[in-house]
CSV table of N, CA and C in Angstrom, one decimal:
chain,number,residue,atom,x,y,z
S,1114,MET,N,23.1,9.5,-13.7
S,1114,MET,CA,24.3,8.7,-13.6
S,1114,MET,C,24.1,7.6,-12.6
S,1115,PRO,N,24.5,6.4,-12.8
S,1115,PRO,CA,24.3,5.3,-11.8
S,1115,PRO,C,25.1,5.7,-10.5
S,1116,SER,N,24.5,5.2,-9.4
S,1116,SER,CA,25.1,5.5,-8.1
S,1116,SER,C,26.5,5.1,-8.0
S,1117,ALA,N,26.8,3.9,-8.5
S,1117,ALA,CA,28.2,3.4,-8.4
S,1117,ALA,C,29.2,4.3,-9.1
S,1118,SER,N,28.8,4.8,-10.2
S,1118,SER,CA,29.7,5.8,-11.0
S,1118,SER,C,29.9,7.1,-10.2
S,1119,VAL,N,28.8,7.6,-9.6
S,1119,VAL,CA,28.9,8.8,-8.8
S,1119,VAL,C,29.9,8.6,-7.6
S,1120,HIS,N,29.8,7.4,-6.9
S,1120,HIS,CA,30.7,7.1,-5.8
S,1120,HIS,C,32.1,6.9,-6.3
S,1121,GLU,N,32.3,6.2,-7.4
S,1121,GLU,CA,33.6,6.0,-8.0
S,1121,GLU,C,34.3,7.4,-8.3
S,1122,GLN,N,33.5,8.3,-8.8
S,1122,GLN,CA,34.1,9.6,-9.2
S,1122,GLN,C,34.2,10.6,-8.0
S,1123,ARG,N,33.7,10.1,-6.8
S,1123,ARG,CA,33.7,10.9,-5.6
S,1123,ARG,C,33.0,12.3,-5.8
S,1124,LEU,N,31.8,12.2,-6.5
S,1124,LEU,CA,31.0,13.4,-6.7
S,1124,LEU,C,30.2,13.7,-5.5
S,1125,ALA,N,29.8,14.9,-5.2
S,1125,ALA,CA,28.9,15.2,-4.1
S,1125,ALA,C,27.5,14.7,-4.5
S,1126,LEU,N,26.8,14.2,-3.5
S,1126,LEU,CA,25.5,13.6,-3.7
S,1126,LEU,C,24.5,14.2,-2.8
S,1127,LYS,N,23.3,14.4,-3.3
S,1127,LYS,CA,22.2,14.8,-2.4
S,1127,LYS,C,21.5,13.5,-2.0
S,1128,SER,N,21.4,13.2,-0.7
S,1128,SER,CA,20.8,11.9,-0.3
S,1128,SER,C,19.7,12.1,0.8
S,1129,VAL,N,18.8,11.2,0.8
S,1129,VAL,CA,17.8,11.1,1.9
S,1129,VAL,C,18.0,9.8,2.7
S,1130,PHE,N,18.0,10.0,4.0
S,1130,PHE,CA,18.0,8.8,4.9
S,1130,PHE,C,16.7,8.8,5.7
S,1131,VAL,N,16.1,7.6,5.8
S,1131,VAL,CA,14.9,7.5,6.5
S,1131,VAL,C,15.1,6.5,7.6
S,1132,LEU,N,14.9,6.9,8.9
S,1132,LEU,CA,15.0,6.0,10.0
S,1132,LEU,C,13.6,5.6,10.4
S,1133,ILE,N,13.4,4.3,10.4
S,1133,ILE,CA,12.1,3.7,10.7
S,1133,ILE,C,12.1,3.1,12.1
S,1134,TYR,N,11.1,3.3,12.9
S,1134,TYR,CA,11.0,2.8,14.3
S,1134,TYR,C,9.6,2.1,14.4
S,1135,ASN,N,9.5,1.1,15.2
S,1135,ASN,CA,8.2,0.4,15.5
S,1135,ASN,C,7.6,1.0,16.8
S,1136,LYS,N,6.5,0.4,17.2
S,1136,LYS,CA,5.8,1.0,18.3
S,1136,LYS,C,6.5,0.8,19.6
S,1137,GLN,N,7.5,-0.1,19.7
S,1137,GLN,CA,8.3,-0.3,20.9
S,1137,GLN,C,9.5,0.7,20.9
S,1138,GLY,N,9.7,1.5,19.8
S,1138,GLY,CA,10.8,2.4,19.7
S,1138,GLY,C,12.0,1.7,19.1
S,1139,LYS,N,11.9,0.5,18.6
S,1139,LYS,CA,13.1,-0.2,18.1
S,1139,LYS,C,13.3,0.3,16.6
S,1140,PHE,N,14.6,0.3,16.3
S,1140,PHE,CA,15.0,0.8,15.0
S,1140,PHE,C,15.1,-0.3,13.9
S,1141,LEU,N,14.7,-0.1,12.7
S,1141,LEU,CA,14.7,-1.1,11.7
S,1141,LEU,C,16.1,-1.0,10.9
S,1142,LEU,N,16.8,-2.1,11.0
S,1142,LEU,CA,18.0,-2.3,10.2
S,1142,LEU,C,17.6,-3.1,9.0
S,1143,GLN,N,18.2,-2.8,7.9
S,1143,GLN,CA,18.0,-3.7,6.7
S,1143,GLN,C,19.3,-4.2,6.2
S,1144,ARG,N,19.3,-5.4,5.7
S,1144,ARG,CA,20.5,-6.1,5.1
S,1144,ARG,C,20.3,-6.0,3.6
S,1145,ARG,N,21.2,-5.3,3.0
S,1145,ARG,CA,21.2,-5.0,1.6
S,1145,ARG,C,21.3,-6.3,0.8
S,1146,ALA,N,20.5,-6.4,-0.3
S,1146,ALA,CA,20.6,-7.5,-1.2
S,1146,ALA,C,22.0,-7.8,-1.7
S,1147,ASP,N,22.3,-9.0,-2.0
S,1147,ASP,CA,23.6,-9.4,-2.5
S,1147,ASP,C,23.9,-8.9,-3.9
S,1148,ASN,N,22.9,-8.5,-4.6
S,1148,ASN,CA,23.0,-8.0,-6.0
S,1148,ASN,C,23.3,-6.5,-6.0
S,1149,LYS,N,23.3,-5.8,-4.9
S,1149,LYS,CA,23.5,-4.3,-4.9
S,1149,LYS,C,25.0,-4.0,-5.3
S,1150,ALA,N,25.1,-2.9,-6.0
S,1150,ALA,CA,26.5,-2.5,-6.5
S,1150,ALA,C,27.3,-2.0,-5.3
S,1151,LEU,N,26.7,-1.3,-4.4
S,1151,LEU,CA,27.4,-0.8,-3.2
S,1151,LEU,C,27.0,-1.6,-2.0
S,1152,ALA,N,28.0,-2.0,-1.2
S,1152,ALA,CA,27.8,-2.7,0.1
S,1152,ALA,C,26.8,-3.8,0.0
S,1153,PRO,N,27.0,-4.8,-0.9
S,1153,PRO,CA,26.1,-5.9,-1.0
S,1153,PRO,C,26.2,-6.7,0.3
S,1154,GLY,N,25.0,-7.2,0.7
S,1154,GLY,CA,24.9,-8.1,1.9
S,1154,GLY,C,25.2,-7.4,3.2
S,1155,MET,N,25.5,-6.1,3.3
S,1155,MET,CA,25.8,-5.4,4.5
S,1155,MET,C,24.6,-4.9,5.2
S,1156,TRP,N,24.6,-4.7,6.5
S,1156,TRP,CA,23.5,-4.1,7.2
S,1156,TRP,C,23.6,-2.6,7.1
S,1157,ASP,N,22.4,-2.0,7.0
S,1157,ASP,CA,22.3,-0.6,6.6
S,1157,ASP,C,21.2,0.1,7.4
S,1158,ILE,N,21.1,1.4,7.3
S,1158,ILE,CA,20.0,2.1,8.0
S,1158,ILE,C,18.7,1.7,7.3
S,1159,SER,N,17.6,2.1,7.8
S,1159,SER,CA,16.3,1.6,7.3
S,1159,SER,C,16.1,1.8,5.8
S,1160,ALA,N,16.3,3.0,5.3
S,1160,ALA,CA,16.2,3.2,3.9
S,1160,ALA,C,17.0,4.5,3.5
S,1161,ALA,N,17.6,4.4,2.4
S,1161,ALA,CA,18.4,5.6,1.9
S,1161,ALA,C,18.4,5.6,0.4
S,1162,THR,N,18.5,6.8,-0.2
S,1162,THR,CA,18.5,6.9,-1.6
S,1162,THR,C,19.2,8.3,-2.0
S,1163,HIS,N,19.6,8.3,-3.2
S,1163,HIS,CA,20.1,9.6,-3.8
S,1163,HIS,C,18.9,10.3,-4.3
S,1164,VAL,N,18.9,11.6,-4.3
S,1164,VAL,CA,17.8,12.4,-4.7
S,1164,VAL,C,18.0,12.8,-6.2
S,1165,GLY,N,17.0,12.7,-7.0
S,1165,GLY,CA,17.0,13.1,-8.4
S,1165,GLY,C,17.2,14.6,-8.5
S,1166,ALA,N,17.7,15.0,-9.6
S,1166,ALA,CA,18.0,16.5,-9.8
S,1166,ALA,C,16.8,17.4,-9.6
S,1167,THR,N,15.6,17.0,-10.0
S,1167,THR,CA,14.5,17.8,-9.8
S,1167,THR,C,13.5,17.3,-8.8
S,1168,GLU,N,13.9,16.3,-8.0
S,1168,GLU,CA,13.0,15.6,-7.1
S,1168,GLU,C,13.0,16.3,-5.7
S,1169,ALA,N,11.8,16.4,-5.2
S,1169,ALA,CA,11.7,17.0,-3.8
S,1169,ALA,C,12.2,15.9,-2.8
S,1170,LEU,N,12.8,16.4,-1.7
S,1170,LEU,CA,13.3,15.6,-0.7
S,1170,LEU,C,12.3,14.6,-0.1
S,1171,GLU,N,11.2,15.0,0.3
S,1171,GLU,CA,10.2,14.1,0.8
S,1171,GLU,C,9.7,13.1,-0.2
S,1172,ALA,N,9.6,13.5,-1.5
S,1172,ALA,CA,9.2,12.6,-2.5
S,1172,ALA,C,10.3,11.5,-2.7
S,1173,ALA,N,11.6,11.8,-2.5
S,1173,ALA,CA,12.6,10.8,-2.6
S,1173,ALA,C,12.5,9.9,-1.4
S,1174,ALA,N,12.2,10.4,-0.2
S,1174,ALA,CA,12.0,9.5,1.0
S,1174,ALA,C,10.8,8.6,0.7
S,1175,GLU,N,9.7,9.1,0.2
S,1175,GLU,CA,8.6,8.2,0.0
S,1175,GLU,C,8.9,7.2,-1.1
S,1176,ARG,N,9.6,7.6,-2.1
S,1176,ARG,CA,10.0,6.7,-3.2
S,1176,ARG,C,10.9,5.5,-2.7
S,1177,VAL,N,11.9,5.8,-1.8
S,1177,VAL,CA,12.7,4.8,-1.3
S,1177,VAL,C,12.0,3.8,-0.4
S,1178,LEU,N,11.1,4.4,0.4
S,1178,LEU,CA,10.3,3.5,1.3
S,1178,LEU,C,9.5,2.5,0.5
S,1179,LEU,N,8.9,3.0,-0.5
S,1179,LEU,CA,8.1,2.1,-1.4
S,1179,LEU,C,8.9,1.1,-2.1
S,1180,LYS,N,10.0,1.5,-2.7
S,1180,LYS,CA,10.9,0.7,-3.5
S,1180,LYS,C,11.6,-0.4,-2.6
S,1181,GLU,N,12.1,0.0,-1.5
S,1181,GLU,CA,12.9,-1.0,-0.6
S,1181,GLU,C,12.0,-1.8,0.3
S,1182,LEU,N,11.0,-1.1,1.0
S,1182,LEU,CA,10.3,-1.8,2.1
S,1182,LEU,C,8.8,-2.0,1.8
S,1183,ASN,N,8.4,-1.6,0.6
S,1183,ASN,CA,6.9,-1.7,0.2
S,1183,ASN,C,6.1,-0.9,1.2
S,1184,LEU,N,6.6,0.2,1.7
S,1184,LEU,CA,5.8,1.0,2.7
S,1184,LEU,C,5.3,2.3,2.0
S,1185,SER,N,4.0,2.5,2.1
S,1185,SER,CA,3.4,3.8,1.6
S,1185,SER,C,2.6,4.4,2.7
S,1186,SER,N,2.2,5.6,2.4
S,1186,SER,CA,1.4,6.4,3.4
S,1186,SER,C,2.0,6.4,4.8
S,1187,VAL,N,3.3,6.7,4.8
S,1187,VAL,CA,4.0,6.9,6.1
S,1187,VAL,C,4.1,8.3,6.4
S,1188,SER,N,3.9,8.6,7.7
S,1188,SER,CA,4.0,10.0,8.2
S,1188,SER,C,5.5,10.3,8.5
S,1189,LEU,N,6.1,11.0,7.6
S,1189,LEU,CA,7.5,11.3,7.7
S,1189,LEU,C,7.8,12.6,8.5
S,1190,HIS,N,8.8,12.5,9.4
S,1190,HIS,CA,9.2,13.7,10.2
S,1190,HIS,C,10.6,14.1,9.8
S,1191,TYR,N,10.6,15.3,9.3
S,1191,TYR,CA,11.9,15.9,8.9
S,1191,TYR,C,12.7,16.2,10.2
S,1192,GLN,N,14.0,15.7,10.2
S,1192,GLN,CA,14.9,15.9,11.3
S,1192,GLN,C,15.9,17.1,11.1
S,1193,LYS,N,16.6,16.9,10.0
S,1193,LYS,CA,17.6,18.0,9.7
S,1193,LYS,C,18.3,17.6,8.4
S,1194,SER,N,19.1,18.6,7.9
S,1194,SER,CA,19.9,18.4,6.7
S,1194,SER,C,21.3,18.8,7.1
S,1195,GLN,N,22.3,18.1,6.6
S,1195,GLN,CA,23.7,18.4,6.9
S,1195,GLN,C,24.6,17.8,5.8
S,1196,GLN,N,25.8,18.4,5.7
S,1196,GLN,CA,26.8,17.8,4.8
S,1196,GLN,C,27.7,16.9,5.6
S,1197,GLU,N,28.0,15.8,5.1
S,1197,GLU,CA,28.9,14.8,5.7
S,1197,GLU,C,29.8,14.2,4.7
S,1198,GLN,N,31.0,13.8,5.2
S,1198,GLN,CA,31.9,13.0,4.5
S,1198,GLN,C,31.8,11.6,5.0
S,1199,ILE,N,31.3,10.7,4.2
S,1199,ILE,CA,31.1,9.3,4.7
S,1199,ILE,C,31.8,8.4,3.7
S,1200,ASP,N,32.8,7.7,4.2
S,1200,ASP,CA,33.7,6.9,3.4
S,1200,ASP,C,34.4,7.9,2.5
S,1201,ASP,N,34.3,7.7,1.2
S,1201,ASP,CA,35.0,8.6,0.2
S,1201,ASP,C,34.0,9.5,-0.5
S,1202,SER,N,32.8,9.6,0.1
S,1202,SER,CA,31.7,10.4,-0.6
S,1202,SER,C,31.3,11.6,0.3
S,1203,THR,N,31.1,12.7,-0.4
S,1203,THR,CA,30.5,13.9,0.2
S,1203,THR,C,29.0,13.8,0.0
S,1204,LEU,N,28.3,13.8,1.1
S,1204,LEU,CA,26.8,13.7,1.0
S,1204,LEU,C,26.1,14.9,1.6
S,1205,TRP,N,25.1,15.4,0.9
S,1205,TRP,CA,24.2,16.4,1.4
S,1205,TRP,C,23.0,15.6,1.9
S,1206,ILE,N,23.0,15.3,3.2
S,1206,ILE,CA,22.0,14.4,3.8
S,1206,ILE,C,20.8,15.2,4.3
S,1207,SER,N,19.6,14.7,3.9
S,1207,SER,CA,18.4,15.2,4.6
S,1207,SER,C,17.8,13.9,5.3
S,1208,LEU,N,17.6,14.1,6.6
S,1208,LEU,CA,17.3,13.0,7.5
S,1208,LEU,C,15.8,13.1,7.9
S,1209,TYR,N,15.1,12.0,7.7
S,1209,TYR,CA,13.7,11.8,8.1
S,1209,TYR,C,13.6,10.6,9.0
S,1210,SER,N,12.5,10.7,9.8
S,1210,SER,CA,12.2,9.5,10.7
S,1210,SER,C,10.7,9.2,10.6
S,1211,ALA,N,10.3,8.0,10.9
S,1211,ALA,CA,8.9,7.6,10.9
S,1211,ALA,C,8.7,6.5,11.9
S,1212,ASN,N,7.7,6.6,12.7
S,1212,ASN,CA,7.3,5.5,13.5
S,1212,ASN,C,6.1,4.8,12.8
S,1213,ILE,N,6.3,3.5,12.4
S,1213,ILE,CA,5.3,2.8,11.7
S,1213,ILE,C,4.4,1.9,12.6
S,1214,GLY,N,4.5,2.1,13.9
S,1214,GLY,CA,3.7,1.4,14.8
S,1214,GLY,C,3.9,-0.1,14.7
S,1215,SER,N,2.8,-0.9,14.5
S,1215,SER,CA,2.9,-2.3,14.4
S,1215,SER,C,2.7,-2.8,12.9
S,1216,ARG,N,2.8,-1.9,12.0
S,1216,ARG,CA,2.7,-2.3,10.6
S,1216,ARG,C,3.8,-3.4,10.2
S,1217,SER,N,3.4,-4.4,9.5
S,1217,SER,CA,4.3,-5.4,9.0
S,1217,SER,C,5.0,-4.9,7.7
S,1218,LEU,N,6.2,-5.5,7.5
S,1218,LEU,CA,6.9,-5.1,6.4
S,1218,LEU,C,7.0,-6.3,5.4
S,1219,THR,N,7.1,-6.0,4.1
S,1219,THR,CA,7.4,-7.0,3.1
S,1219,THR,C,8.4,-6.4,2.2
S,1220,PRO,N,9.7,-6.4,2.6
S,1220,PRO,CA,10.8,-5.8,1.9
S,1220,PRO,C,10.9,-6.4,0.5
S,1221,ASN,N,11.3,-5.6,-0.5
S,1221,ASN,CA,11.6,-6.0,-1.8
S,1221,ASN,C,12.9,-6.8,-1.8
S,1222,PRO,N,12.8,-8.1,-2.2
S,1222,PRO,CA,14.0,-8.9,-2.2
S,1222,PRO,C,15.1,-8.5,-3.1
S,1223,GLU,N,14.8,-7.7,-4.1
S,1223,GLU,CA,15.8,-7.2,-5.0
S,1223,GLU,C,16.6,-6.1,-4.4
S,1224,GLU,N,16.1,-5.5,-3.3
S,1224,GLU,CA,16.7,-4.4,-2.6
S,1224,GLU,C,17.2,-4.8,-1.2
S,1225,VAL,N,16.4,-5.6,-0.5
S,1225,VAL,CA,16.6,-6.0,0.9
S,1225,VAL,C,16.5,-7.5,1.1
S,1226,GLN,N,17.6,-8.1,1.6
S,1226,GLN,CA,17.5,-9.6,1.8
S,1226,GLN,C,17.1,-9.9,3.3
S,1227,ASP,N,17.1,-9.0,4.2
S,1227,ASP,CA,16.7,-9.3,5.5
S,1227,ASP,C,16.5,-8.0,6.3
S,1228,SER,N,15.7,-8.0,7.3
S,1228,SER,CA,15.6,-6.8,8.2
S,1228,SER,C,15.3,-7.3,9.6
S,1229,LEU,N,15.6,-6.4,10.5
S,1229,LEU,CA,15.2,-6.7,11.9
S,1229,LEU,C,15.2,-5.4,12.7
S,1230,TYR,N,14.4,-5.4,13.8
S,1230,TYR,CA,14.3,-4.3,14.7
S,1230,TYR,C,15.3,-4.5,15.8
S,1231,VAL,N,16.0,-3.4,16.2
S,1231,VAL,CA,16.9,-3.5,17.4
S,1231,VAL,C,16.7,-2.3,18.3
S,1232,ASP,N,17.0,-2.5,19.6
S,1232,ASP,CA,17.0,-1.4,20.5
S,1232,ASP,C,18.4,-0.9,20.6
S,1233,ALA,N,18.6,0.2,21.3
S,1233,ALA,CA,19.9,0.8,21.4
S,1233,ALA,C,21.0,-0.1,21.8
S,1234,GLU,N,20.8,-0.9,22.8
S,1234,GLU,CA,21.8,-1.8,23.3
S,1234,GLU,C,22.1,-2.9,22.3
S,1235,GLU,N,21.2,-3.4,21.6
S,1235,GLU,CA,21.4,-4.4,20.5
S,1235,GLU,C,22.2,-3.7,19.4
S,1236,LEU,N,21.8,-2.5,19.0
S,1236,LEU,CA,22.5,-1.8,17.9
S,1236,LEU,C,24.0,-1.6,18.3
S,1237,TYR,N,24.3,-1.1,19.5
S,1237,TYR,CA,25.7,-0.8,19.9
S,1237,TYR,C,26.5,-2.1,20.0
S,1238,SER,N,25.8,-3.2,20.4
S,1238,SER,CA,26.5,-4.5,20.5
S,1238,SER,C,26.9,-5.0,19.1
S,1239,PHE,N,25.9,-4.8,18.2
S,1239,PHE,CA,26.1,-5.2,16.8
S,1239,PHE,C,27.3,-4.4,16.2
S,1240,TYR,N,27.4,-3.1,16.5
S,1240,TYR,CA,28.4,-2.2,16.0
S,1240,TYR,C,29.8,-2.6,16.6
S,1241,GLU,N,29.8,-3.0,17.9
S,1241,GLU,CA,31.0,-3.4,18.6
S,1241,GLU,C,31.6,-4.7,18.1
S,1242,HIS,N,30.7,-5.7,17.9
S,1242,HIS,CA,31.1,-7.1,17.6
S,1242,HIS,C,31.2,-7.4,16.1
S,1243,PHE,N,30.5,-6.7,15.2
S,1243,PHE,CA,30.4,-7.0,13.8
S,1243,PHE,C,30.6,-5.7,12.9
S,1244,PRO,N,31.6,-4.9,13.2
S,1244,PRO,CA,31.7,-3.6,12.4
S,1244,PRO,C,31.9,-3.9,10.9
S,1245,GLY,N,32.5,-4.9,10.5
S,1245,GLY,CA,32.7,-5.2,9.1
S,1245,GLY,C,31.5,-5.6,8.4
S,1246,MET,N,30.4,-5.8,9.1
S,1246,MET,CA,29.1,-6.1,8.4
S,1246,MET,C,28.2,-4.9,8.2
S,1247,LEU,N,28.7,-3.7,8.6
S,1247,LEU,CA,27.9,-2.5,8.6
S,1247,LEU,C,28.3,-1.6,7.5
S,1248,THR,N,27.3,-1.0,6.8
S,1248,THR,CA,27.7,0.0,5.7
S,1248,THR,C,28.3,1.2,6.4
S,1249,PRO,N,29.1,2.0,5.6
S,1249,PRO,CA,29.7,3.2,6.1
S,1249,PRO,C,28.6,4.2,6.6
S,1250,VAL,N,27.4,4.2,6.0
S,1250,VAL,CA,26.3,5.1,6.4
S,1250,VAL,C,25.8,4.6,7.8
S,1251,LEU,N,25.6,3.3,8.0
S,1251,LEU,CA,25.1,2.9,9.3
S,1251,LEU,C,26.2,3.2,10.4
S,1252,THR,N,27.5,2.9,10.0
S,1252,THR,CA,28.5,3.2,11.0
S,1252,THR,C,28.5,4.7,11.3
S,1253,TRP,N,28.4,5.6,10.3
S,1253,TRP,CA,28.3,7.0,10.6
S,1253,TRP,C,27.1,7.4,11.5
S,1254,ALA,N,26.0,6.8,11.2
S,1254,ALA,CA,24.8,7.1,12.0
S,1254,ALA,C,24.9,6.7,13.4
S,1255,ILE,N,25.5,5.6,13.7
S,1255,ILE,CA,25.8,5.1,15.0
S,1255,ILE,C,26.7,6.0,15.7
S,1256,GLU,N,27.9,6.3,15.1
S,1256,GLU,CA,28.9,7.1,15.7
S,1256,GLU,C,28.4,8.5,16.0
S,1257,ALA,N,27.5,9.0,15.1
S,1257,ALA,CA,27.0,10.4,15.3
S,1257,ALA,C,25.8,10.5,16.2
S,1258,ASP,N,25.4,9.4,16.8
S,1258,ASP,CA,24.3,9.3,17.7
S,1258,ASP,C,23.0,9.8,17.0
S,1259,ILE,N,22.8,9.4,15.7
S,1259,ILE,CA,21.7,9.8,14.9
S,1259,ILE,C,20.5,8.9,15.2
S,1260,ILE,N,20.7,7.6,15.4
S,1260,ILE,CA,19.6,6.6,15.5
S,1260,ILE,C,19.0,6.7,16.9
S,1261,PHE,N,19.8,6.6,17.9
S,1261,PHE,CA,19.3,6.7,19.3
S,1261,PHE,C,20.1,7.8,20.0
S,1262,PRO,N,19.7,9.0,19.8
S,1262,PRO,CA,20.4,10.2,20.3
S,1262,PRO,C,20.6,10.0,21.9
S,1263,LYS,N,21.8,10.3,22.3
S,1263,LYS,CA,22.0,10.2,23.8
S,1263,LYS,C,21.4,11.4,24.4
S,1264,LYS,N,20.8,11.3,25.5
S,1264,LYS,CA,20.3,12.4,26.3
S,1264,LYS,C,21.4,13.1,27.0
S,1265,THR,N,21.3,14.5,26.9
S,1265,THR,CA,22.4,15.3,27.5
S,1265,THR,C,21.8,16.0,28.8
């Protein structure tokens, strides 16, 4: 079923989120292509996808990195899985992260129209000043301290 239909029907979704960092520890934001059905032109987490019915979680993460960012052979680190209500969707999220060092990116223009690396201060400033430009997933990740966890 197409993603837009699943979201319209408010069905529960199994999703994978991948947080990409560079060698300076900056986080990769991607700006979704204008042709995307959901949140076109909005800033989003590094990569995210729905998981196929028989697809392994890590395989879904690898698939989305290749599809959106043309990244392969990335060492993924499983963080956690949790259920979240984001916007009007119930998501079963499996969260991965990866540090790609100084590798350059060539995002797929059909998926990503822009990308940039930000540090924590830049991310929180972006969130404060331009909240309407962020996807619900990115907003959730910022508010839940997922991207740059606060030290306790």
